[in-house]
Short mmCIF file of C-alpha atoms in Angstrom, two decimals:
data_model
loop_
_atom_site.label_atom_id
_atom_site.label_comp_id
_atom_site.label_asym_id
_atom_site.label_seq_id
_atom_site.Cartn_x
_atom_site.Cartn_y
_atom_site.Cartn_z
CA MET A 15 12.20 -8.00 -4.85
CA ASP A 16 10.78 -6.12 -7.60
CA ILE A 17 7.27 -4.54 -6.27
CA ALA A 18 4.41 -5.70 -7.78
CA ARG A 19 0.38 -4.56 -8.03
CA SER A 20 -1.82 -5.64 -4.44
CA ASP A 21 2.23 -5.65 -2.56
CA ILE A 22 2.29 -4.10 0.82
CA VAL A 23 5.05 -1.35 0.64
CA LYS A 24 6.66 0.86 3.63
CA ALA A 25 7.18 4.68 2.79
CA SER A 26 10.82 4.88 3.69
CA ALA A 27 10.88 9.04 2.81
CA GLY A 28 8.62 12.37 2.72
CA ARG A 29 6.03 13.30 5.49
CA ASP A 30 4.19 9.78 5.33
CA LYS A 31 8.04 7.76 6.22
CA GLY A 32 7.38 4.80 7.61
CA LYS A 33 3.25 3.92 6.73
CA LEU A 34 2.30 0.96 5.79
CA PHE A 35 0.56 1.51 2.22
CA PHE A 36 -0.68 -1.13 -0.71
CA VAL A 37 0.17 -0.91 -4.47
CA LEU A 38 -2.60 0.00 -6.55
CA GLU A 39 -0.92 0.36 -10.10
CA VAL A 40 3.21 0.03 -10.87
CA GLU A 41 3.80 2.92 -13.85
CA GLY A 42 7.48 2.54 -14.42
CA GLU A 43 9.30 3.51 -11.79
CA TYR A 44 6.67 5.56 -9.77
CA LEU A 45 3.89 3.64 -7.58
CA LEU A 46 0.36 4.33 -6.58
CA LEU A 47 -0.38 3.44 -2.97
CA ALA A 48 -3.26 4.01 -1.22
CA ASP A 49 -3.83 3.14 2.57
CA GLY A 50 -7.79 4.08 3.30
CA LYS A 51 -7.07 7.04 5.32
CA ASN A 52 -4.98 9.47 5.18
CA ARG A 53 -4.58 8.35 1.23
CA ARG A 54 -7.23 7.20 -0.11
CA LEU A 55 -7.98 5.21 -3.42
CA GLU A 56 -9.13 8.62 -4.70
CA ARG A 57 -6.61 10.44 -4.43
CA PRO A 58 -3.67 7.56 -4.43
CA LYS A 59 0.41 8.77 -3.46
CA ARG A 60 2.71 8.48 -6.77
CA LYS A 61 5.87 8.38 -5.40
CA LYS A 62 9.00 6.83 -6.16
CA ARG A 63 9.68 2.78 -6.10
CA LYS A 64 13.69 4.16 -4.66
CA HIS A 65 11.34 5.82 -1.69
CA VAL A 66 9.42 2.32 -0.39
CA ILE A 67 10.47 -0.57 0.87
CA PHE A 68 8.96 -3.89 -0.03
CA GLN A 69 6.92 -5.16 2.91
CA ALA A 70 5.41 -8.42 2.06
CA HIS A 71 2.91 -10.23 -0.99
CA PHE A 72 0.01 -10.29 1.23
CA ASP A 73 -2.59 -13.47 0.29
CA CYS A 74 -5.98 -11.65 1.21
CA ARG A 75 -9.80 -10.64 0.20
CA THR A 76 -7.92 -7.71 -0.65
CA ALA A 77 -5.11 -7.81 -3.01
CA GLU A 78 -7.26 -10.08 -4.64
CA LYS A 79 -9.94 -7.06 -5.38
CA ILE A 80 -6.87 -5.13 -6.53
CA ARG A 81 -4.96 -7.47 -8.91
CA SER A 82 -8.38 -8.62 -10.23
CA GLY A 83 -9.82 -5.02 -10.30
CA GLU A 84 -13.20 -5.66 -8.40
CA LYS A 85 -14.83 -2.88 -6.30
CA LEU A 86 -12.95 -1.51 -3.34
CA ALA A 87 -13.58 0.27 -0.03
CA ASN A 88 -11.27 2.34 1.73
CA SER A 89 -11.99 0.47 4.54
CA ASP A 90 -11.20 -2.64 3.02
CA LEU A 91 -7.27 -1.05 2.69
CA ARG A 92 -7.77 0.27 6.26
CA LYS A 93 -8.54 -3.30 7.83
CA THR A 94 -5.61 -5.19 6.22
CA LEU A 95 -2.93 -2.93 7.12
CA ALA A 96 -4.18 -2.83 10.43
CA GLN A 97 -4.27 -6.32 10.72
CA PHE A 98 -0.33 -6.64 8.86
CA GLY A 99 0.82 -3.51 11.17
CA GLY A 100 -1.03 -5.63 14.56
CA ASP A 101 1.16 -8.69 13.22
CA GLY A 102 4.95 -7.72 15.40
CA ASN A 103 5.58 -4.50 13.63
CA PRO A 104 7.56 -2.59 15.90
CA ASP A 105 6.84 0.26 13.75
CA GLN A 106 3.20 0.44 14.94
CA GLU A 107 3.66 -0.46 18.59
CA GLY A 108 3.46 2.49 21.53
#
């Protein structure tokens, strides 16, 4: 499956391995990722497409804001990723 803007991905390599991110932009083989906590909207992580795993195309208000270019807050990203990660994701459980 092709990764697009506003999709949720999980890092499969690097120091952020296992963390969930929203895709803010797609630039060829690179993606700009943010999670609202360690990687904020002001300084998104630039990561190669091969170093992430597609998780979901999550239809929510946050994803709509990313796709439409509306103003978005870091707290929106954190809340949505926490909601997504809490739905039985084994990597997020203690």
